[in-house]
């Protein structure tokens, strides 16, 4: 046994009918005896402790998973334990269904070695249809070019609409509703103020029309109009005299107010406020007051 240089190299097979010397022997993990390549398995050397090492696996028809049968246990008990614990019928389709190329008419089964993911549409394709024109790639998703604040307003408006049998609105919709109510109140107040101002101005004109004197009738048909009583005069001087006599000196009359009139030298339009006259000249006459 062995060689002159290595006298202890190799061992004989433990089978009585074999006794072959093997320089690379196998040691049984159950009976701890040495065997050759031919008798290394439990069955070939009839190992007395090798029956418990046998493994039997049954594929579950419900979930396609392997069920290991314990040697000393009834197979029915092992099967029932698997069904009541880890059996998942939804896994059957994942295991048995083979993924194919999504291109119409292509029946190529996708596996690890022939699967390519498109960088634009993120689809798993076969090697034949990996290029964009071959699978009609729609390209990368287009960015949203719209103004994002408009989408926020639209979403808040949709949240504000009351709907029956729904949960209460979120805090953002409540803040938006308070903002809308405040804006509506401000607008209503502004409209009420404009209406009141228009009513006061019409009442002042009506009072001025009732206080016409005989001196104003003499100037009927002129260009200049009195803003207090709507009397017409042929010149600005006559209008100023009329205002000083008829309106400023009539303190005893009820409902008549003192009024000083500033006349535009360009269009002869009268103004109660000098600031309004300056704004009128700058806006309508280009900032010049020459006639």
mmCIF file of C-alpha atoms in Angstrom:
data_model
loop_
_atom_site.group_PDB
_atom_site.id
_atom_site.type_symbol
_atom_site.label_atom_id
_atom_site.label_comp_id
_atom_site.label_asym_id
_atom_site.label_seq_id
_atom_site.Cartn_x
_atom_site.Cartn_y
_atom_site.Cartn_z
ATOM 1 C CA UNK A 1 0.000 0.000 0.000
ATOM 2 C CA UNK A 2 1.301 3.417 -0.886
ATOM 3 C CA UNK A 3 4.604 4.245 -2.477
ATOM 4 C CA UNK A 4 8.163 4.196 -1.140
ATOM 5 C CA UNK A 5 8.056 7.947 -0.713
ATOM 6 C CA UNK A 6 4.518 7.932 0.771
ATOM 7 C CA UNK A 7 3.965 4.533 2.388
ATOM 8 C CA UNK A 8 0.708 5.564 4.123
ATOM 9 C CA UNK A 9 -0.918 6.952 0.948
ATOM 10 C CA UNK A 10 -4.279 5.407 0.006
ATOM 11 C CA UNK A 11 -6.659 3.003 1.753
ATOM 12 C CA UNK A 12 -8.533 -0.177 0.880
ATOM 13 C CA UNK A 13 -12.289 -0.200 0.302
ATOM 14 C CA UNK A 14 -14.225 -1.590 3.282
ATOM 15 C CA UNK A 15 -16.453 -3.778 1.101
ATOM 16 C CA UNK A 16 -15.317 -7.382 1.481
ATOM 17 C CA UNK A 17 -15.755 -8.277 -2.157
ATOM 18 C CA UNK A 18 -13.856 -5.145 -3.299
ATOM 19 C CA UNK A 19 -10.879 -4.255 -1.073
ATOM 20 C CA UNK A 20 -9.622 -1.980 -3.803
ATOM 21 C CA UNK A 21 -6.923 0.457 -2.841
ATOM 22 C CA UNK A 22 -7.944 4.017 -3.524
ATOM 23 C CA UNK A 23 -5.567 6.938 -3.196
ATOM 24 C CA UNK A 24 -8.544 9.290 -2.821
ATOM 25 C CA UNK A 25 -10.925 7.310 -0.623
ATOM 26 C CA UNK A 26 -14.378 8.386 0.550
ATOM 27 C CA UNK A 27 -15.410 8.262 4.210
ATOM 28 C CA UNK A 28 -19.089 7.601 4.913
ATOM 29 C CA UNK A 29 -20.616 10.221 7.190
ATOM 30 C CA UNK A 30 -22.957 7.628 8.735
ATOM 31 C CA UNK A 31 -20.838 4.572 9.395
ATOM 32 C CA UNK A 32 -17.404 6.277 9.211
ATOM 33 C CA UNK A 33 -15.915 3.554 6.982
ATOM 34 C CA UNK A 34 -13.714 4.080 3.936
ATOM 35 C CA UNK A 35 -14.966 3.189 0.458
ATOM 36 C CA UNK A 36 -13.848 3.520 -3.105
ATOM 37 C CA UNK A 37 -15.494 5.581 -5.800
ATOM 38 C CA UNK A 38 -17.827 2.747 -6.796
ATOM 39 C CA UNK A 39 -19.095 1.962 -3.245
ATOM 40 C CA UNK A 40 -19.235 5.470 -1.791
ATOM 41 C CA UNK A 41 -23.070 5.774 -1.769
ATOM 42 C CA UNK A 42 -25.285 4.406 1.031
ATOM 43 C CA UNK A 43 -26.988 1.993 -1.291
ATOM 44 C CA UNK A 44 -23.806 0.542 -2.816
ATOM 45 C CA UNK A 45 -22.160 -0.356 0.467
ATOM 46 C CA UNK A 46 -25.516 -1.035 2.208
ATOM 47 C CA UNK A 47 -24.946 1.429 5.002
ATOM 48 C CA UNK A 48 -26.937 0.426 8.120
ATOM 49 C CA UNK A 49 -27.454 4.062 9.129
ATOM 50 C CA UNK A 50 -28.104 5.519 5.704
ATOM 51 C CA UNK A 51 -31.887 5.164 5.588
ATOM 52 C CA UNK A 52 -32.508 8.275 7.693
ATOM 53 C CA UNK A 53 -30.484 10.415 5.322
ATOM 54 C CA UNK A 54 -32.795 9.931 2.348
ATOM 55 C CA UNK A 55 -34.664 13.096 1.273
ATOM 56 C CA UNK A 56 -37.992 12.965 -0.567
ATOM 57 C CA UNK A 57 -39.518 16.148 -1.939
ATOM 58 C CA UNK A 58 -43.013 16.426 -3.416
ATOM 59 C CA UNK A 59 -44.126 19.420 -5.552
ATOM 60 C CA UNK A 60 -47.304 20.979 -4.214
ATOM 61 C CA UNK A 61 -49.940 21.292 -6.982
ATOM 62 C CA UNK A 62 -51.438 24.383 -5.309
ATOM 63 C CA UNK A 63 -48.402 26.642 -4.876
ATOM 64 C CA UNK A 64 -45.728 24.799 -6.930
ATOM 65 C CA UNK A 65 -43.390 24.690 -3.925
ATOM 66 C CA UNK A 66 -41.382 21.666 -2.796
ATOM 67 C CA UNK A 67 -42.664 19.801 0.278
ATOM 68 C CA UNK A 68 -40.013 17.748 2.081
ATOM 69 C CA UNK A 69 -41.312 14.481 3.529
ATOM 70 C CA UNK A 70 -39.808 13.509 6.872
ATOM 71 C CA UNK A 71 -38.725 9.819 6.848
ATOM 72 C CA UNK A 72 -40.186 8.873 10.244
ATOM 73 C CA UNK A 73 -43.391 10.874 9.761
ATOM 74 C CA UNK A 74 -46.594 10.074 7.926
ATOM 75 C CA UNK A 75 -46.606 11.842 4.482
ATOM 76 C CA UNK A 76 -50.208 12.964 5.069
ATOM 77 C CA UNK A 77 -49.169 14.833 8.209
ATOM 78 C CA UNK A 78 -46.316 16.564 6.380
ATOM 79 C CA UNK A 79 -48.662 17.532 3.557
ATOM 80 C CA UNK A 80 -51.313 18.904 5.932
ATOM 81 C CA UNK A 81 -48.717 20.915 7.806
ATOM 82 C CA UNK A 82 -47.540 22.503 4.573
ATOM 83 C CA UNK A 83 -51.078 23.406 3.443
ATOM 84 C CA UNK A 84 -51.932 25.039 6.780
ATOM 85 C CA UNK A 85 -48.726 27.068 7.116
ATOM 86 C CA UNK A 86 -46.730 28.137 4.050
ATOM 87 C CA UNK A 87 -48.915 27.122 1.091
ATOM 88 C CA UNK A 88 -49.704 30.172 -1.103
ATOM 89 C CA UNK A 89 -51.842 29.473 -4.204
ATOM 90 C CA UNK A 90 -50.962 32.877 -5.692
ATOM 91 C CA UNK A 91 -47.380 31.705 -6.123
ATOM 92 C CA UNK A 92 -48.413 29.008 -8.619
ATOM 93 C CA UNK A 93 -48.905 31.446 -11.480
ATOM 94 C CA UNK A 94 -45.612 33.196 -10.759
ATOM 95 C CA UNK A 95 -43.704 29.917 -10.904
ATOM 96 C CA UNK A 96 -45.431 28.216 -13.804
ATOM 97 C CA UNK A 97 -46.209 31.198 -16.034
ATOM 98 C CA UNK A 98 -43.323 31.969 -18.316
ATOM 99 C CA UNK A 99 -42.660 35.598 -19.156
ATOM 100 C CA UNK A 100 -42.673 36.348 -22.881
ATOM 101 C CA UNK A 101 -41.642 39.281 -25.019
ATOM 102 C CA UNK A 102 -44.491 41.868 -25.037
ATOM 103 C CA UNK A 103 -44.117 42.637 -28.760
ATOM 104 C CA UNK A 104 -47.167 41.521 -30.752
ATOM 105 C CA UNK A 105 -46.498 38.253 -32.531
ATOM 106 C CA UNK A 106 -43.300 37.461 -30.612
ATOM 107 C CA UNK A 107 -43.343 34.204 -28.622
ATOM 108 C CA UNK A 108 -39.815 34.399 -27.263
ATOM 109 C CA UNK A 109 -39.662 33.310 -23.618
ATOM 110 C CA UNK A 110 -37.681 35.769 -21.540
ATOM 111 C CA UNK A 111 -34.966 34.343 -19.337
ATOM 112 C CA UNK A 112 -31.957 35.877 -17.653
ATOM 113 C CA UNK A 113 -29.668 35.487 -20.668
ATOM 114 C CA UNK A 114 -31.940 36.976 -23.367
ATOM 115 C CA UNK A 115 -33.773 39.758 -21.495
ATOM 116 C CA UNK A 116 -33.005 43.407 -22.279
ATOM 117 C CA UNK A 117 -34.695 46.369 -20.546
ATOM 118 C CA UNK A 118 -35.416 49.402 -22.735
ATOM 119 C CA UNK A 119 -33.932 52.598 -21.269
ATOM 120 C CA UNK A 120 -36.818 54.777 -22.527
ATOM 121 C CA UNK A 121 -39.993 52.780 -21.829
ATOM 122 C CA UNK A 122 -38.548 50.338 -19.203
ATOM 123 C CA UNK A 123 -40.022 47.279 -20.943
ATOM 124 C CA UNK A 124 -38.411 43.832 -20.766
ATOM 125 C CA UNK A 125 -37.780 42.676 -24.333
ATOM 126 C CA UNK A 126 -35.989 39.894 -26.127
ATOM 127 C CA UNK A 127 -32.756 40.425 -28.039
ATOM 128 C CA UNK A 128 -34.572 40.622 -31.379
ATOM 129 C CA UNK A 129 -36.777 43.552 -30.331
ATOM 130 C CA UNK A 130 -34.356 45.401 -28.051
ATOM 131 C CA UNK A 131 -34.109 48.476 -30.308
ATOM 132 C CA UNK A 132 -36.747 51.209 -30.208
ATOM 133 C CA UNK A 133 -38.102 50.910 -33.794
ATOM 134 C CA UNK A 134 -38.472 47.132 -33.399
ATOM 135 C CA UNK A 135 -40.902 47.384 -30.453
ATOM 136 C CA UNK A 136 -42.383 50.797 -31.381
ATOM 137 C CA UNK A 137 -40.939 52.513 -28.340
ATOM 138 C CA UNK A 138 -43.004 55.569 -27.314
ATOM 139 C CA UNK A 139 -39.899 57.231 -25.921
ATOM 140 C CA UNK A 140 -39.280 58.721 -22.498
ATOM 141 C CA UNK A 141 -42.235 60.344 -20.702
ATOM 142 C CA UNK A 142 -42.740 63.985 -21.637
ATOM 143 C CA UNK A 143 -42.199 66.522 -18.848
ATOM 144 C CA UNK A 144 -45.146 68.539 -17.619
ATOM 145 C CA UNK A 145 -44.840 71.965 -19.295
ATOM 146 C CA UNK A 146 -47.893 73.451 -17.599
ATOM 147 C CA UNK A 147 -47.744 75.934 -14.751
ATOM 148 C CA UNK A 148 -47.750 73.834 -11.552
ATOM 149 C CA UNK A 149 -49.596 76.492 -9.536
ATOM 150 C CA UNK A 150 -52.634 76.191 -11.839
ATOM 151 C CA UNK A 151 -52.851 72.478 -11.108
ATOM 152 C CA UNK A 152 -52.713 73.262 -7.403
ATOM 153 C CA UNK A 153 -55.580 75.740 -7.753
ATOM 154 C CA UNK A 154 -57.652 73.268 -9.744
ATOM 155 C CA UNK A 155 -57.062 70.513 -7.208
ATOM 156 C CA UNK A 156 -58.045 72.829 -4.336
ATOM 157 C CA UNK A 157 -61.165 73.902 -6.218
ATOM 158 C CA UNK A 158 -62.154 70.291 -6.730
ATOM 159 C CA UNK A 159 -61.575 69.530 -3.059
ATOM 160 C CA UNK A 160 -63.783 72.432 -2.009
ATOM 161 C CA UNK A 161 -66.898 71.113 -3.792
ATOM 162 C CA UNK A 162 -69.118 69.484 -1.132
ATOM 163 C CA UNK A 163 -69.880 65.829 -1.719
ATOM 164 C CA UNK A 164 -72.251 63.668 0.297
ATOM 165 C CA UNK A 165 -71.002 60.785 2.413
ATOM 166 C CA UNK A 166 -67.363 61.823 2.167
ATOM 167 C CA UNK A 167 -64.680 62.419 4.736
ATOM 168 C CA UNK A 168 -64.115 66.035 5.909
ATOM 169 C CA UNK A 169 -61.879 68.190 3.744
ATOM 170 C CA UNK A 170 -58.195 68.385 4.479
ATOM 171 C CA UNK A 171 -56.459 71.319 6.111
ATOM 172 C CA UNK A 172 -55.265 72.676 2.752
ATOM 173 C CA UNK A 173 -58.802 72.852 1.379
ATOM 174 C CA UNK A 174 -59.966 74.589 4.578
ATOM 175 C CA UNK A 175 -57.281 77.259 4.211
ATOM 176 C CA UNK A 176 -58.210 77.733 0.577
ATOM 177 C CA UNK A 177 -61.915 78.095 1.448
ATOM 178 C CA UNK A 178 -61.073 80.769 4.034
ATOM 179 C CA UNK A 179 -59.020 82.607 1.430
ATOM 180 C CA UNK A 180 -61.903 82.459 -1.082
ATOM 181 C CA UNK A 181 -64.395 83.713 1.520
ATOM 182 C CA UNK A 182 -62.128 86.632 2.437
ATOM 183 C CA UNK A 183 -61.697 87.545 -1.228
ATOM 184 C CA UNK A 184 -65.481 87.395 -1.773
ATOM 185 C CA UNK A 185 -66.081 89.630 1.255
ATOM 186 C CA UNK A 186 -63.536 92.188 0.031
ATOM 187 C CA UNK A 187 -65.106 92.229 -3.407
ATOM 188 C CA UNK A 188 -68.601 92.659 -1.945
ATOM 189 C CA UNK A 189 -67.397 95.554 0.219
ATOM 190 C CA UNK A 190 -65.793 97.257 -2.777
ATOM 191 C CA UNK A 191 -68.959 96.888 -4.854
ATOM 192 C CA UNK A 192 -71.074 98.292 -2.002
ATOM 193 C CA UNK A 193 -68.746 101.297 -1.659
ATOM 194 C CA UNK A 194 -68.909 102.018 -5.408
ATOM 195 C CA UNK A 195 -72.704 101.778 -5.359
ATOM 196 C CA UNK A 196 -72.924 104.180 -2.399
ATOM 197 C CA UNK A 197 -70.593 106.671 -4.080
ATOM 198 C CA UNK A 198 -72.667 106.567 -7.272
ATOM 199 C CA UNK A 199 -75.877 107.139 -5.274
ATOM 200 C CA UNK A 200 -74.420 110.164 -3.454
ATOM 201 C CA UNK A 201 -73.213 111.697 -6.707
ATOM 202 C CA UNK A 202 -76.640 111.275 -8.369
ATOM 203 C CA UNK A 203 -78.372 112.857 -5.373
ATOM 204 C CA UNK A 204 -76.004 115.849 -5.530
ATOM 205 C CA UNK A 205 -76.807 116.321 -9.218
ATOM 206 C CA UNK A 206 -80.542 116.145 -8.549
ATOM 207 C CA UNK A 207 -80.254 118.825 -5.797
ATOM 208 C CA UNK A 208 -78.271 121.068 -8.137
ATOM 209 C CA UNK A 209 -80.880 120.749 -10.899
ATOM 210 C CA UNK A 210 -83.618 122.043 -8.518
ATOM 211 C CA UNK A 211 -81.646 125.219 -7.689
ATOM 212 C CA UNK A 212 -81.396 126.631 -11.201
ATOM 213 C CA UNK A 213 -81.831 130.415 -11.312
ATOM 214 C CA UNK A 214 -82.875 132.778 -14.027
ATOM 215 C CA UNK A 215 -79.256 133.742 -14.633
ATOM 216 C CA UNK A 216 -78.384 130.233 -15.752
ATOM 217 C CA UNK A 217 -81.139 130.121 -18.312
ATOM 218 C CA UNK A 218 -79.594 133.007 -20.141
ATOM 219 C CA UNK A 219 -76.568 130.857 -20.980
ATOM 220 C CA UNK A 220 -78.495 127.886 -22.417
ATOM 221 C CA UNK A 221 -76.820 126.218 -25.318
ATOM 222 C CA UNK A 222 -73.159 126.992 -24.370
ATOM 223 C CA UNK A 223 -70.197 124.645 -24.280
ATOM 224 C CA UNK A 224 -69.371 124.928 -20.585
ATOM 225 C CA UNK A 225 -71.528 122.827 -18.251
ATOM 226 C CA UNK A 226 -71.913 123.416 -14.524
ATOM 227 C CA UNK A 227 -71.163 120.128 -12.694
ATOM 228 C CA UNK A 228 -73.562 121.132 -9.902
ATOM 229 C CA UNK A 229 -76.741 122.070 -11.778
ATOM 230 C CA UNK A 230 -75.906 121.067 -15.410
ATOM 231 C CA UNK A 231 -76.398 124.655 -16.632
ATOM 232 C CA UNK A 232 -74.573 125.554 -19.877
ATOM 233 C CA UNK A 233 -72.514 128.678 -20.477
ATOM 234 C CA UNK A 234 -70.765 130.114 -23.489
ATOM 235 C CA UNK A 235 -67.476 130.805 -21.696
ATOM 236 C CA UNK A 236 -65.454 129.648 -18.731
ATOM 237 C CA UNK A 237 -65.696 133.103 -17.108
ATOM 238 C CA UNK A 238 -69.476 132.930 -17.107
ATOM 239 C CA UNK A 239 -69.350 129.453 -15.585
ATOM 240 C CA UNK A 240 -67.046 130.616 -12.785
ATOM 241 C CA UNK A 241 -69.301 133.618 -12.040
ATOM 242 C CA UNK A 242 -72.316 131.346 -11.966
ATOM 243 C CA UNK A 243 -70.653 128.980 -9.471
ATOM 244 C CA UNK A 244 -69.577 131.824 -7.189
ATOM 245 C CA UNK A 245 -73.024 133.429 -7.200
ATOM 246 C CA UNK A 246 -75.386 130.466 -7.308
ATOM 247 C CA UNK A 247 -73.576 127.822 -5.302
ATOM 248 C CA UNK A 248 -70.937 129.385 -3.021
ATOM 249 C CA UNK A 249 -73.130 132.233 -1.719
ATOM 250 C CA UNK A 250 -76.321 130.227 -1.220
ATOM 251 C CA UNK A 251 -75.644 129.250 2.387
ATOM 252 C CA UNK A 252 -79.293 129.529 3.360
ATOM 253 C CA UNK A 253 -80.451 126.850 0.941
ATOM 254 C CA UNK A 254 -80.805 123.335 2.231
ATOM 255 C CA UNK A 255 -79.056 120.563 0.318
ATOM 256 C CA UNK A 256 -76.717 122.964 -1.600
ATOM 257 C CA UNK A 257 -72.999 122.589 -1.018
ATOM 258 C CA UNK A 258 -70.188 125.058 -1.620
ATOM 259 C CA UNK A 259 -68.239 123.992 -4.688
ATOM 260 C CA UNK A 260 -65.034 125.248 -6.254
ATOM 261 C CA UNK A 261 -64.592 124.220 -9.895
ATOM 262 C CA UNK A 262 -61.245 123.843 -11.696
ATOM 263 C CA UNK A 263 -61.563 123.926 -15.479
ATOM 264 C CA UNK A 264 -59.271 122.109 -17.920
ATOM 265 C CA UNK A 265 -57.777 124.710 -20.317
ATOM 266 C CA UNK A 266 -57.633 122.085 -23.078
ATOM 267 C CA UNK A 267 -61.136 120.645 -23.174
ATOM 268 C CA UNK A 268 -62.919 123.032 -20.721
ATOM 269 C CA UNK A 269 -63.980 120.138 -18.481
ATOM 270 C CA UNK A 270 -64.670 121.050 -14.866
ATOM 271 C CA UNK A 271 -63.235 119.249 -11.817
ATOM 272 C CA UNK A 272 -63.959 119.618 -8.136
ATOM 273 C CA UNK A 273 -60.507 118.456 -7.059
ATOM 274 C CA UNK A 274 -57.305 120.061 -8.456
ATOM 275 C CA UNK A 275 -55.539 116.718 -8.156
ATOM 276 C CA UNK A 276 -58.155 115.142 -10.417
ATOM 277 C CA UNK A 277 -57.585 117.998 -12.921
ATOM 278 C CA UNK A 278 -53.826 117.316 -12.963
ATOM 279 C CA UNK A 279 -54.393 113.601 -13.459
ATOM 280 C CA UNK A 280 -56.838 114.338 -16.264
ATOM 281 C CA UNK A 281 -54.327 116.610 -18.064
ATOM 282 C CA UNK A 282 -51.528 114.035 -17.723
ATOM 283 C CA UNK A 283 -53.690 111.158 -18.880
ATOM 284 C CA UNK A 284 -55.832 112.665 -21.672
ATOM 285 C CA UNK A 285 -53.614 115.490 -22.968
ATOM 286 C CA UNK A 286 -50.169 113.986 -22.622
ATOM 287 C CA UNK A 287 -49.083 116.130 -19.683
ATOM 288 C CA UNK A 288 -49.617 119.539 -21.353
ATOM 289 C CA UNK A 289 -52.186 122.126 -20.407
ATOM 290 C CA UNK A 290 -51.856 124.427 -23.426
ATOM 291 C CA UNK A 291 -55.169 125.042 -25.194
#
